[in-house]
Each structure stands twice: as C-alpha cells, then as structure tokens.
Coordinates of C-alpha atoms and ligand atoms in Angstrom, one line a residue:
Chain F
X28 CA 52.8 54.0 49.1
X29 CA 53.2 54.4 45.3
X30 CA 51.7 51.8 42.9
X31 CA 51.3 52.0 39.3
X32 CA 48.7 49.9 37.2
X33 CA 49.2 49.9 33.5
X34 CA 50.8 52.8 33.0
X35 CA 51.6 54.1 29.4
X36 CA 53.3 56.7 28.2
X37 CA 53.5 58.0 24.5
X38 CA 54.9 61.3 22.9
X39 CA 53.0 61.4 19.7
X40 CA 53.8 58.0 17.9
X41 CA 56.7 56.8 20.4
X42 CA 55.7 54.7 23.0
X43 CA 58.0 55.1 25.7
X44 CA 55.9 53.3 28.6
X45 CA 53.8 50.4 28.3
X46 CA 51.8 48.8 30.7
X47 CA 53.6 49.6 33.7
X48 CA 52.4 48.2 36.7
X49 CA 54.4 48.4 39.9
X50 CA 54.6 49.3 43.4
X51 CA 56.8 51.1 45.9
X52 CA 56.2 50.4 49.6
X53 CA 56.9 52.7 52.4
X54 CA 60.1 53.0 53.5
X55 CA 61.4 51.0 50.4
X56 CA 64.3 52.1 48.0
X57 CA 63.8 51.2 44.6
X58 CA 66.3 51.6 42.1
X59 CA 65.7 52.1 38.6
X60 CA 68.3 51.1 35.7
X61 CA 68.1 50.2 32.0
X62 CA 69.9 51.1 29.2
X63 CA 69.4 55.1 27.5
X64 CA 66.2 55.9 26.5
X65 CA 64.4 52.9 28.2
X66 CA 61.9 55.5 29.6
X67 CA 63.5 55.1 33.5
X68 CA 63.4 59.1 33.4
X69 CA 59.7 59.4 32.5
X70 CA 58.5 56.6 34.5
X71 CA 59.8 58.5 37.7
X72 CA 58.3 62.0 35.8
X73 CA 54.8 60.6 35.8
X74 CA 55.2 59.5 39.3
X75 CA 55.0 63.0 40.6
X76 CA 53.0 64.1 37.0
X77 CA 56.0 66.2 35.5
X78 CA 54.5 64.0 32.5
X79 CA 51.0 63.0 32.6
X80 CA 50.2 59.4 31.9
X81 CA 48.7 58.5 28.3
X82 CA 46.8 55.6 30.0
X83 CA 47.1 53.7 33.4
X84 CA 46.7 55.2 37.1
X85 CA 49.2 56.2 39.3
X86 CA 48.4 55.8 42.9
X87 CA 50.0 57.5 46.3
X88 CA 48.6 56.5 49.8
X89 CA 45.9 54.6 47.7
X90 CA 44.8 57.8 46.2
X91 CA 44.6 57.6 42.2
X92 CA 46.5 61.2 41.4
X93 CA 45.8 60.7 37.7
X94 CA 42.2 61.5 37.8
X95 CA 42.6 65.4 37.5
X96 CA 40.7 66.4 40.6
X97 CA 43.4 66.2 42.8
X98 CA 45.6 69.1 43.6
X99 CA 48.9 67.4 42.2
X100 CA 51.1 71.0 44.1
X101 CA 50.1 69.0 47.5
X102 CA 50.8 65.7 46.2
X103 CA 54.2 67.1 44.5
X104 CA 55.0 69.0 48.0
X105 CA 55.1 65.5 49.6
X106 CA 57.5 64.0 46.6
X107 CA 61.1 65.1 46.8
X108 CA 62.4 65.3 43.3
X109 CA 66.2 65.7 42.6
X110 CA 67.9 66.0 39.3
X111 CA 70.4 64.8 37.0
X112 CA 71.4 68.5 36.4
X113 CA 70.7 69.6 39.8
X114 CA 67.9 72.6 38.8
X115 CA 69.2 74.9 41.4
X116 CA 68.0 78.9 41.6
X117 CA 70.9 80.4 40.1
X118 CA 70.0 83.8 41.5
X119 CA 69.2 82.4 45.3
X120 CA 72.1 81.5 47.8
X121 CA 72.4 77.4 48.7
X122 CA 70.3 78.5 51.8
X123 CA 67.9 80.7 50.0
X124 CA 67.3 77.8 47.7
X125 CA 66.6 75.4 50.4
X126 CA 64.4 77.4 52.5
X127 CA 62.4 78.9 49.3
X128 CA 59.7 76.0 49.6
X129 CA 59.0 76.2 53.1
X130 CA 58.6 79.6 53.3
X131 CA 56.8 80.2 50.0
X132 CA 54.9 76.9 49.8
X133 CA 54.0 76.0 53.1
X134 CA 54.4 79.6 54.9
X135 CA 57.3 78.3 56.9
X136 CA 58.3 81.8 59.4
X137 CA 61.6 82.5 58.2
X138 CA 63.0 82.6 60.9
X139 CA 61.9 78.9 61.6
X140 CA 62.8 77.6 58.1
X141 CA 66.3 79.5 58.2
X142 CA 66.9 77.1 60.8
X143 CA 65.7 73.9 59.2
X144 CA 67.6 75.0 56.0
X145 CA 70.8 75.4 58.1
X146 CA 70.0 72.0 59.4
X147 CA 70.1 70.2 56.0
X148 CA 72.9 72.1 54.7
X149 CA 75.1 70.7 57.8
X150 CA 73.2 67.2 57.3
X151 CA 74.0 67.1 53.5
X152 CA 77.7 68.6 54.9
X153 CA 77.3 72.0 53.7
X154 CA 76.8 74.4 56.3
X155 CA 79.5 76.6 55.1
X156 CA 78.2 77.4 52.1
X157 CA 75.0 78.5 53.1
X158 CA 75.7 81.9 51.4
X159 CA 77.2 80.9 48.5
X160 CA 75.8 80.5 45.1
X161 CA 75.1 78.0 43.1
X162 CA 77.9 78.9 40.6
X163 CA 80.7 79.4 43.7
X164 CA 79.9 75.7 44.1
X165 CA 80.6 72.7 42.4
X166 CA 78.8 69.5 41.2
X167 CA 78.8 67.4 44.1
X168 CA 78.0 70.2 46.2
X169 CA 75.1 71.6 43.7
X170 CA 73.9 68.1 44.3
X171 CA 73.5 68.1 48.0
X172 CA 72.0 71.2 48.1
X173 CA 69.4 69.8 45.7
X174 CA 68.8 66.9 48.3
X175 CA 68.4 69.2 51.2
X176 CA 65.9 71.5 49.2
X177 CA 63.8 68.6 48.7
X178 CA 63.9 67.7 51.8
X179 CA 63.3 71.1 52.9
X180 CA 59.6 70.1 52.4
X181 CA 59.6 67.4 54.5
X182 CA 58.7 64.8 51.9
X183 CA 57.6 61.2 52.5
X184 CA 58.7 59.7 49.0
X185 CA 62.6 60.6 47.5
X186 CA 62.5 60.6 43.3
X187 CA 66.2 60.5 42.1
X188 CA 66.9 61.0 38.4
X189 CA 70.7 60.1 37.6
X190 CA 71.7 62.3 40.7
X191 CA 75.5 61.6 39.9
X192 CA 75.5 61.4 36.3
X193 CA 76.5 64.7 35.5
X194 CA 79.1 64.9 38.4
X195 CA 82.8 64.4 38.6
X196 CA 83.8 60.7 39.3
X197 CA 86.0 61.9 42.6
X198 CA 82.4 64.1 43.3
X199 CA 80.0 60.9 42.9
X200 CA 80.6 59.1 46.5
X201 CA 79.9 62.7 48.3
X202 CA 76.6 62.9 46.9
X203 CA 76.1 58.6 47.2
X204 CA 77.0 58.7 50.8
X205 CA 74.1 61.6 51.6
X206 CA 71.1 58.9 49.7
X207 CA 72.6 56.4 51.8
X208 CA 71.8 57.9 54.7
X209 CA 68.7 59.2 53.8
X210 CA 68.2 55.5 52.7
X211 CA 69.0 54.0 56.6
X212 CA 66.5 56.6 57.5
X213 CA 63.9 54.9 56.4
X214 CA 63.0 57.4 53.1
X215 CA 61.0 55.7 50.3
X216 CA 62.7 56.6 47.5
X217 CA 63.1 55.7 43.8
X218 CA 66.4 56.2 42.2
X219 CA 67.6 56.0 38.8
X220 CA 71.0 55.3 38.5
X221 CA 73.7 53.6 36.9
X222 CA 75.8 53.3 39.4
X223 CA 75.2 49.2 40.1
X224 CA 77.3 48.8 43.3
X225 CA 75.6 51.7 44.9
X226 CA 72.0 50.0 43.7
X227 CA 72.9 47.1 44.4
X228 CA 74.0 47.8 48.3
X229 CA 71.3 50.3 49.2
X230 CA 68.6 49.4 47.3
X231 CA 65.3 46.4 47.9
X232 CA 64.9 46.1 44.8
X233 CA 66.0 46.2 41.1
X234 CA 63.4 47.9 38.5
X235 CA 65.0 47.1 34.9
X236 CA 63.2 49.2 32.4
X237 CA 64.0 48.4 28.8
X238 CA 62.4 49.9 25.3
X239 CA 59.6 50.8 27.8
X240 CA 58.7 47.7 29.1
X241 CA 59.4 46.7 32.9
X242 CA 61.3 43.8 32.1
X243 CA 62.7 42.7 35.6
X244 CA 61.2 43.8 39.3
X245 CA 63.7 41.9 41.5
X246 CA 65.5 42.2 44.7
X247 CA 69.2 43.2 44.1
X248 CA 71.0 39.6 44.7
X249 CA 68.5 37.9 42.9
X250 CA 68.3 40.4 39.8
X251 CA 72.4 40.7 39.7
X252 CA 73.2 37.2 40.1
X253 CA 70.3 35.5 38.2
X254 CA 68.4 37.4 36.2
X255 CA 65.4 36.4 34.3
X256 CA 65.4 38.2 31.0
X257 CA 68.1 37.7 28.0
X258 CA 67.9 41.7 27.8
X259 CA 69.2 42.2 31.4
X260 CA 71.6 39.5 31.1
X261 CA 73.0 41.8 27.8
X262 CA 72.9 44.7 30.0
X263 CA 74.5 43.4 33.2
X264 CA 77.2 42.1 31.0
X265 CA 78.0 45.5 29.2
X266 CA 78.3 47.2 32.6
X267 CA 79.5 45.0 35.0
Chain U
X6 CA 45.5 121.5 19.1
X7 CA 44.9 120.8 15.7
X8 CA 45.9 124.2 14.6
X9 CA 48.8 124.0 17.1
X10 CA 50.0 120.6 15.0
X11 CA 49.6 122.2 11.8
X12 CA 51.7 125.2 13.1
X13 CA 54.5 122.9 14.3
X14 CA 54.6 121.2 10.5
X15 CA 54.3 124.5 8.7
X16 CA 57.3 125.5 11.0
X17 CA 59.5 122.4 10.6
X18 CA 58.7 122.6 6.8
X19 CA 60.1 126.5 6.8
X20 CA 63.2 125.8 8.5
X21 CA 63.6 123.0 5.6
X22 CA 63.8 125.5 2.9
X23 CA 65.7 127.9 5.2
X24 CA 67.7 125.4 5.8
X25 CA 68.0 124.8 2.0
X26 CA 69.0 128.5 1.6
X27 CA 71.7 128.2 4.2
X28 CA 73.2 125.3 2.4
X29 CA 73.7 127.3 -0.6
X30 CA 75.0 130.5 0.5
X31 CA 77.4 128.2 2.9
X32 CA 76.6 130.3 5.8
X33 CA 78.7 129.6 9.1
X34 CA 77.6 128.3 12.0
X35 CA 77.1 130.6 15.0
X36 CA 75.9 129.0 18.5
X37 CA 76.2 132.8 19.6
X38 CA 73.1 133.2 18.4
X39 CA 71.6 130.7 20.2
X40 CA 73.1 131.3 23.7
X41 CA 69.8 133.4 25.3
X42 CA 67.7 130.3 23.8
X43 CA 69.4 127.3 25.7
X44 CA 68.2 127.5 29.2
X45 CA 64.5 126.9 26.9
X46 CA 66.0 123.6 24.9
X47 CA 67.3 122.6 28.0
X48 CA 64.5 122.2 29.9
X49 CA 63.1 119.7 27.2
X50 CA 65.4 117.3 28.8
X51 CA 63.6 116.8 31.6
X52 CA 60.3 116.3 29.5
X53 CA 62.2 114.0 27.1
X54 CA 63.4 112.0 29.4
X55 CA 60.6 111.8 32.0
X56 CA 58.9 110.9 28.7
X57 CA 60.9 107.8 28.1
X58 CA 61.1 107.0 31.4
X59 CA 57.5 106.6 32.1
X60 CA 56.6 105.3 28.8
X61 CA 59.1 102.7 29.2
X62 CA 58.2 101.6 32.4
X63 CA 54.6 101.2 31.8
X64 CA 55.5 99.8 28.5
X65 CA 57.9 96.6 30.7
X66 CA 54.9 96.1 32.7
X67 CA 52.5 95.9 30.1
X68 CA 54.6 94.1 27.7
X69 CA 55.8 91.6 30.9
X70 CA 51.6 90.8 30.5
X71 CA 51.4 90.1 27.0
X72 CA 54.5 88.1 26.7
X73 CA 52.8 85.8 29.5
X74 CA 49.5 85.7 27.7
X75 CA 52.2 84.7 24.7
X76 CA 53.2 81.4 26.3
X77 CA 50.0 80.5 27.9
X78 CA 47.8 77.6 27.5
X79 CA 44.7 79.5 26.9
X80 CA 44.2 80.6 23.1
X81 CA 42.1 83.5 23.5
X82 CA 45.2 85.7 25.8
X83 CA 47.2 84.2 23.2
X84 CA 45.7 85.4 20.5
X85 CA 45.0 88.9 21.7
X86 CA 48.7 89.2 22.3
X87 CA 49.5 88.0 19.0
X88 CA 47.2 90.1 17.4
X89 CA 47.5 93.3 19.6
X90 CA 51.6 92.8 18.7
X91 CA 51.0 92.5 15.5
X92 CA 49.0 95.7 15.0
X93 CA 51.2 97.8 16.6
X94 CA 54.1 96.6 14.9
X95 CA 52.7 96.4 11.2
X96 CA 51.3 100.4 11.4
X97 CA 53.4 103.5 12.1
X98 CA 54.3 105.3 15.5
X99 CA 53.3 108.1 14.1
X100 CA 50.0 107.2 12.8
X101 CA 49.0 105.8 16.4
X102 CA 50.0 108.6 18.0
X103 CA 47.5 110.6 15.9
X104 CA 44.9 108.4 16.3
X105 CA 45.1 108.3 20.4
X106 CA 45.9 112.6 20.5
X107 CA 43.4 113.1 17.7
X108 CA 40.3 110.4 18.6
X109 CA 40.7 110.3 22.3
X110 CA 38.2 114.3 22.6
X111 CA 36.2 112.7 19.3
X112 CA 35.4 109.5 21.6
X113 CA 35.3 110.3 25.2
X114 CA 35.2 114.3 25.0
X115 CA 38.4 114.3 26.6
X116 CA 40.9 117.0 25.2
X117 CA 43.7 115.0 25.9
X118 CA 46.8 116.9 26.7
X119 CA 49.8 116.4 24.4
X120 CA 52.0 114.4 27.0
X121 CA 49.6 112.2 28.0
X122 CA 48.5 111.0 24.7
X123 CA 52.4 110.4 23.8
X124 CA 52.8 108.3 27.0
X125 CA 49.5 106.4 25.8
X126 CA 50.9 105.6 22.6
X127 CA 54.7 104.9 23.5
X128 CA 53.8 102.7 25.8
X129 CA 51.3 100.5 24.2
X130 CA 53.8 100.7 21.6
X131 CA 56.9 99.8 23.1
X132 CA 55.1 97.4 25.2
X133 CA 54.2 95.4 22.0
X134 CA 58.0 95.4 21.0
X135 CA 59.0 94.1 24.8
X136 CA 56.6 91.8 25.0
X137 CA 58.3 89.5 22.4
X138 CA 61.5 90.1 24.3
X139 CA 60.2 89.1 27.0
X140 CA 59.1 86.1 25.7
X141 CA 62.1 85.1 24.1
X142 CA 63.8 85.4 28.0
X143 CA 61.5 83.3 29.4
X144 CA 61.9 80.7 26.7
X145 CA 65.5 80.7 27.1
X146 CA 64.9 79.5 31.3
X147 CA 66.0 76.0 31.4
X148 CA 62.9 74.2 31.7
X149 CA 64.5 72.4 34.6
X150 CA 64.3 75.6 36.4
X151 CA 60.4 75.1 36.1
X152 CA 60.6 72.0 36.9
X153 CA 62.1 72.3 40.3
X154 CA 60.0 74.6 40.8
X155 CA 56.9 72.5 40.2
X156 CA 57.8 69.7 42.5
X157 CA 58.5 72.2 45.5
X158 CA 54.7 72.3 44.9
X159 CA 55.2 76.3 43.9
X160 CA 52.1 77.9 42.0
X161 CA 52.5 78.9 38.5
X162 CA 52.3 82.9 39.6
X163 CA 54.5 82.6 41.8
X164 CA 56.9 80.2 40.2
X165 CA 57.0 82.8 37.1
X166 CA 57.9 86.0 39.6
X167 CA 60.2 84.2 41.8
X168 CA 61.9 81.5 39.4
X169 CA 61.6 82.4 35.9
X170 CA 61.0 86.1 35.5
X171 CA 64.0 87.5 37.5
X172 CA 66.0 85.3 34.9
X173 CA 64.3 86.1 32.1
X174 CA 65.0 89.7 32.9
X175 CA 68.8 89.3 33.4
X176 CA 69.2 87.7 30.3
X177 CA 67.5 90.6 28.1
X178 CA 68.7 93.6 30.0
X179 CA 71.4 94.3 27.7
X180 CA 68.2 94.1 24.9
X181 CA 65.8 96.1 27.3
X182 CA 68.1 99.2 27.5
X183 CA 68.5 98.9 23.8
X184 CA 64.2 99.2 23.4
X185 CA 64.7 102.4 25.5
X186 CA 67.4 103.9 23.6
X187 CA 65.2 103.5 20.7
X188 CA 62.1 104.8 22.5
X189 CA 64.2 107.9 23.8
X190 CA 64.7 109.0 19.8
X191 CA 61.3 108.1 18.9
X192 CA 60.0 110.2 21.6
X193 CA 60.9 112.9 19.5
X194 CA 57.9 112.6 17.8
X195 CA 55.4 114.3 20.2
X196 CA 56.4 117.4 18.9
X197 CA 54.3 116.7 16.3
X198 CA 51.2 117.1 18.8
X199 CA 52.8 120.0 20.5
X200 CA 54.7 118.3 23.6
X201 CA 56.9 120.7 24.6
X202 CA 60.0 118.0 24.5
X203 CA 63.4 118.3 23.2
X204 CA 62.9 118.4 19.7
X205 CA 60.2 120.6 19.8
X206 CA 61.8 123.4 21.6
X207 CA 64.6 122.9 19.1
X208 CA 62.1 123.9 16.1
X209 CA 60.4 126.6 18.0
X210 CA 63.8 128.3 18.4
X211 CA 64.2 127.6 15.0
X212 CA 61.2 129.1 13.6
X213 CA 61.4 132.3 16.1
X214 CA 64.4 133.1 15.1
X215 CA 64.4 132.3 11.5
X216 CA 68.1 130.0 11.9
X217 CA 68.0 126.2 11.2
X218 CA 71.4 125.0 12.0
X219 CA 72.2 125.7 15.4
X220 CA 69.6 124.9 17.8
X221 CA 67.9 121.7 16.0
X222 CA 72.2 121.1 16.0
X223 CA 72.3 121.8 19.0
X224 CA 69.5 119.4 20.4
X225 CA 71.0 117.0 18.1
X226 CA 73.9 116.8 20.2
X227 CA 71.9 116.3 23.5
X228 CA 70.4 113.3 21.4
X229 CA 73.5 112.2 21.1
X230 CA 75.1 111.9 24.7
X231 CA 71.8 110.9 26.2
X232 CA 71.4 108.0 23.8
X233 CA 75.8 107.4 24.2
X234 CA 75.2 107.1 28.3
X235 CA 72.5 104.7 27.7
X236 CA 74.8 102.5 25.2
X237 CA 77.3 102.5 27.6
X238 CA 75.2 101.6 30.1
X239 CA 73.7 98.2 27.9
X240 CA 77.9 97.7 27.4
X241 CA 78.2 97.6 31.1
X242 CA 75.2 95.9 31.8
X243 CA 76.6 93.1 29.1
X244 CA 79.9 93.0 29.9
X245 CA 78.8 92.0 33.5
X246 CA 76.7 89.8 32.9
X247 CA 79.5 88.1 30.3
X248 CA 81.5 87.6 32.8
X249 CA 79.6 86.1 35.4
X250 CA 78.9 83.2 33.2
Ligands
LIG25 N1 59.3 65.2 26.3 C1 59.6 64.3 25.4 N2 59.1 64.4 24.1 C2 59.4 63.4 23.2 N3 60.1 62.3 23.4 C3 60.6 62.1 24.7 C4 60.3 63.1 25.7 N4 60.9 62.7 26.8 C5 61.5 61.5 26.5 N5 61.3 61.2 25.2 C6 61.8 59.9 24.6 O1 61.3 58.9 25.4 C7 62.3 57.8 25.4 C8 62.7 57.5 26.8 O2 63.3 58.6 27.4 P1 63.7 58.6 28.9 O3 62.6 58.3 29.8 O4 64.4 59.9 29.2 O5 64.8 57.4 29.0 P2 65.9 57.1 30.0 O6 65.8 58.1 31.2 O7 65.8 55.7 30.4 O8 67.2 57.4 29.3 C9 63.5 58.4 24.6 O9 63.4 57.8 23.3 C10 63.3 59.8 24.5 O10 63.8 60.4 23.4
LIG26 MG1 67.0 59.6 31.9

C-alpha cells in the first residue's frame, strides 16, 4: 500500500534520511521508534509530502506520488495524519473541526457530515463535547478529536506522529485505546511512538530509524527480544 | 480646485498669525462665539468618519492582498508588494494625496472630487501599512495549523480564509484598530484639497469669523473623544483576547 525506494531526505547539508526503502502493506500497523532526531518524524512527513523527498520515490497503491504530476490534496485526503501537538482549529467546535473536511473537501451535505462527525466523536468517546472548543478540552481529548477529524475523511492509511507525547501520562491510555481499535479494524497505519508496550502489542512490525538510517525492519517479538543492530540493542536498553 | 486649495492654505496660514496675535494680547476664550457655527463643524463628523471608515476598509482588503502576495512563492507578487509598500511608506501622505487629487484630471480628464481622491489615497496608503500587519499575523499561525490543514487535502485559498486568516486577524485586531485610529487623524488632511471634513470646517469657521482658538479647539476636542472611543475599544478588544488565552 505504501512502499518507499531509496528515499533521502536532506535540509541543506543535514542528511536526515538515507536510502530508505520500505514498505507498508494494507491493513498493517507499522510502528516507528528511534531515538530524537533519528528523522522518524520526516520519514512519516514525506509519506503524505508535508516534506518532499531529496531523492527516492514514494509509492501509494503502486502509484509513485513523488513525480509532481500527481494531485498530492487527493492523495493527502486518503492519508489520515495526526499530531504530536494535536493541530486542532482553535476557532472551530470539536464537531466543526471534524466535519470541516468533508464538507469543504469532499462537499459532504452538512447535514450528512454532521452526522458522521457525531459518529466519530461518540466512537473516539466524545460525543459530549461536540460543541466545545478546543481550549474547553484537554490533551487526551484534543487528541481524539484529532483522530476522528482524520478519519472524518474516510482515509485508507493512519500517519501517527508521537500522538501521546505531549499528553498527560493518566491522559496517554485514553488516546492508546482509540488506535487500538482503529488498529483491530483493520486501518493501515504508521505510528511513531515511544511508547514500546503499546508498539509492541498492536503493532506487525518494528521500524527502528537511527541517525537517518533504517537500521532494523522487524516484527515486534523478534525486534524486542533479538535485535540485530548494536544501536537498537543501546536503545532498547535505555528505554526498557 | 486649485484655487480652492490655495484658499484653504492662505486661510489656515491667517489664523496662524491671528492666532499669534491672540497669544499676545492673552485674549480669553469664548465658545459663545462659536455656538451658531457648531451644527456646521458637526456635520464634518459624519464626513470624517465615513472617511475613515471607508478608507480603512478598502485599505484591510487591499492590504489582506498584498500581505499574501508577501508570503507567496512567486517573486514577481512578492516583489510588487515589497516595492509598492515601500513607496508608500518612504514618501509623505500628503504628497500622495496631491499627486492622486492633482494628476488624476491631468491623466484621465477626470476632475476628481475632493472625497474621492482622499479615499484613493488613504486607502492605498493605509493598505501598504496593514499589509505588513497582516503579514506578521499570518506568520505568527502555528505552522501546524497549516499543516492539518494540508493533509485534510484543503486548497491553499481556502485553507488561508478558513484556517489561517480568521487567526491571523484575531491576533492583530488590537493592532488594526490602532492603524485606524491613526488614519482617523490623518484624515484631517483632506482639507487641504477642500473635503469638507472635520478639520476643514474648523478653519472655515475660523477664517469667517476672524477667531482661531475656539472652533479649530473645539474640533480638537471631537478629535479627541473619537480617537479615546476607539482606544478603548483596542483596550477591550485586547483585554479579551488576553484572557481567553
Ligand atoms: N524543517 C527542517 N529543517 C531543518 N532541519 C530539520 C527540519 N525538520 C527536521 N530537521 C532535522 O532533522 C533531524 C531529524 O528530525 P526528525 O525527523 O524530527 O526526528 P525525530 O522525529 O526522529 O525526532 C533533526 O536533526 C532535525 O533537527
Ligand atoms: Mg519527531
């Protein structure tokens, strides 16, 4: 569903990606961890071209997205994308935020995407706050809004970047729980976390990006029992 | 009309050395004198305001343009903006707005009434001043806002009037009000084409009657309170915002 071939990413002199290559099937969940500033964040950013590749392809349903003559706003609307920070309108309601896309993107009837948005607010376990705020709201709540907007467009492929990182540690299991599900669903997705039980119980397998360089691509029991590499050895040790 | 500008200098100039004269004999002030003359100076603040209104508007619209041509990708809008900012900043209000009242019959044989060519100039003008306002809001969106935005699949028009501009414009209301509290004084300037504004019925009282003090005093003060409401309302406007931060 999503494959990469030796992709490379460099701002100015840094190299932060190098040779990439990889692949995501359909209805897989890929976790991505690493130590800080092993490039996990723009690996998933040039997946849906929030950073465009220095060199390499990126392809979705066989379809190489990097060549420029592809209308990346239909390839984005089919790539959910949630964020560390959550990114939600501060001047739209939860619901307003969720049924923005539909309605403005894909010309949803309000009246029809009102629904679906009240939907994913009860599935994500909101459906009280539907006219609330974003600031009336806290972390973990922020953060399952942000899910159900994405999913508002009714994506095939899930990109999570550090979805807990910025939350409470009583708010991190609320907002675990919901990718879970989404994860028994059947979703693709591709999550960066460092949360190793949760990657290690939901996910098929283990991406370990370090100083840009895919340095493990593993299934979970294999990567955190034997791992290959000295450097994930390091890293396992320092966080387990 | 250029006699009619020349008149209004000669007058203002008058009432200076009247004014002079005053100061020395230490005359009192009597607003008696002015009483039959106020229903006239009031009826500038319509004009001044309307003025300001208008000219500010077109001015938000206008500058809401430029500042986008500001951060865009391709060099020529950039450069116009830049350049057209830069012009209108770096020469006087003045000296614009007797270009556009003077030039305007010269180069399309249209006399161009007084009002009109101040709403021309004041809002080209303030429109260069917003437009870097403007800019600096939309700058100061987290660029995660942008991002979200971009991965809905939203179109860059769109994303900028739904996403980013409504919180560009929230930030730099507060600084917005301010621009129009300037342009309100400023506007005082087309009485030097003859607009029949505030100021200028101040100085034709003035020069009728041969007394300085009281009336351009006395339009002065309604100066005064219209640019106080407007402060307050920036204060409000800033306070409200402080707190729902
Ligand atoms: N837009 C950018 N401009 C310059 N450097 C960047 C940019 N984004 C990321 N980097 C650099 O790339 C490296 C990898 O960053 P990132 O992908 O965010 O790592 P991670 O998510 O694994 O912590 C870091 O050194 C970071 O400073
Ligand atoms: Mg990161």
């Amino acid at each position: 569903m999503i494959r990469t071939e030796f992709l490379c990413k460099s701002f100015g002199k840094l190299d932060v990606l190098k040779d990439i290559s990889t692949e995501i099937k359909k209805g897989e969940v890929v976790a991505i961890i690493g130590p800080s500033g092993g490039g996990k964040s723009t690996f998933l950013r040039c997946l849906n071209l929030l950073e465009f590749p220095t060199r390499g392809r990126v392809y979705i349903d066989n379809i190489d997205i990097t060549t420029g003559k592809i209308d990346i706003k239909k390839v984005r609307q089919n790539m959910g994308m949630v964020f560390q920070h959550f990114n939600l309108f501060p001047h739209k309601t939860a619901l307003e935020n969720v049924t923005y896309g539909p309605i403005k993107v894909k010309k949803t009837p309000k009246v029809e995407a009102d629904q679906l948005g009240k939907d994913l607010l009860s599935k994500v376990g909101l459906a009280e706050k539907a006219e609330a705020y974003p600031s009336r709201l806290s972390g973990g709540q922020k953060q399952r809004v942000a899910i159900a907007r994405a999913l508002a467009m009714q994506p095939e492929i899930m990109l999570f970047d550090e979805p807990t990182s910025a939350l409470d540690p009583e708010m991190v299991k609320e907002v675990l729980d919901v990718i879970k599900g989404l994860a028994r669903s059947g979703m693709t997705m591709a999550i960066v976390t460092h949360e190793m039980g949760f990657a290690r119980e939901v996910a098929n397998r283990i991406l370990f990006l370090e100083g840009g360089r895919l340095a493990e691509d593993a299934p979970p029991d294999i990567f955190f029992t034997k791992p290959n590499s000295e450097r994930a050895c390091q890293f396992l040790e320092k966080v387990l | 009309m250029v006699l009619d500008f020349v008149n209004c200098f000669n007058s203002f100039f008058l009432a200076q050395i009247l004014g002079q004269a005053i100061g020395q004999t230490g005359l009192v002030l009597d607003f008696g004198k002015i009483v039959p003359n106020i229903p006239f100076i009031l009826q500038g603040i319509g004009i001044t305001l309307a003025f300001t209104l208008v000219s500010a508007l077109i001015g938000f619209a206008w500058g809401t343009i430029l500042s986008i041509f500001k951060i865009s990708n391709i060099r020529p809008l950039k450069w116009f903006a830049d350049f057209y900012t830069s012009i209108f900043r770096g020469t006087p209000l003045i000296l614009q707005l007797a270009i556009i009242y003077f030039s305007t019959p010269q180069l399309i044989g249209y006399a161009i009434p007084p009002f009109q060519a101040g709403v021309i100039t004041f809002s080209l003008n303030s429109a260069a001043y917003s437009s870097e306002t403007i800019r600096g809001g939309i700058l100061a969106v987290d660029k995660g806002q942008r991002e979200a935005a971009m991965t809905l699949g939203v179109a860059y028009p769109l994303m900028m009037w739904d996403i980013i501009l409504p919180q560009a414009f929230k930030n730099i209301l507060p600084a917005l009000v301010n621009e129009s509290i300037a342009l309100l004084k400023d506007s005082s300037l087309v009485s030097t084409v003859g607009a029949l504004d505030l100021m200028r019925r101040g100085q034709i009282v003035a020069s009728e009657k041969f007394i300085y003090f009281e009336p351009l005093i006395f339009v002065g003060l309604i100066y005064y309170l219209m640019v106080m409401s407007l402060t307050w309302v920036a204060q409000g406007f800033e306070r409200r915002m402080r707190r729902s931060d």
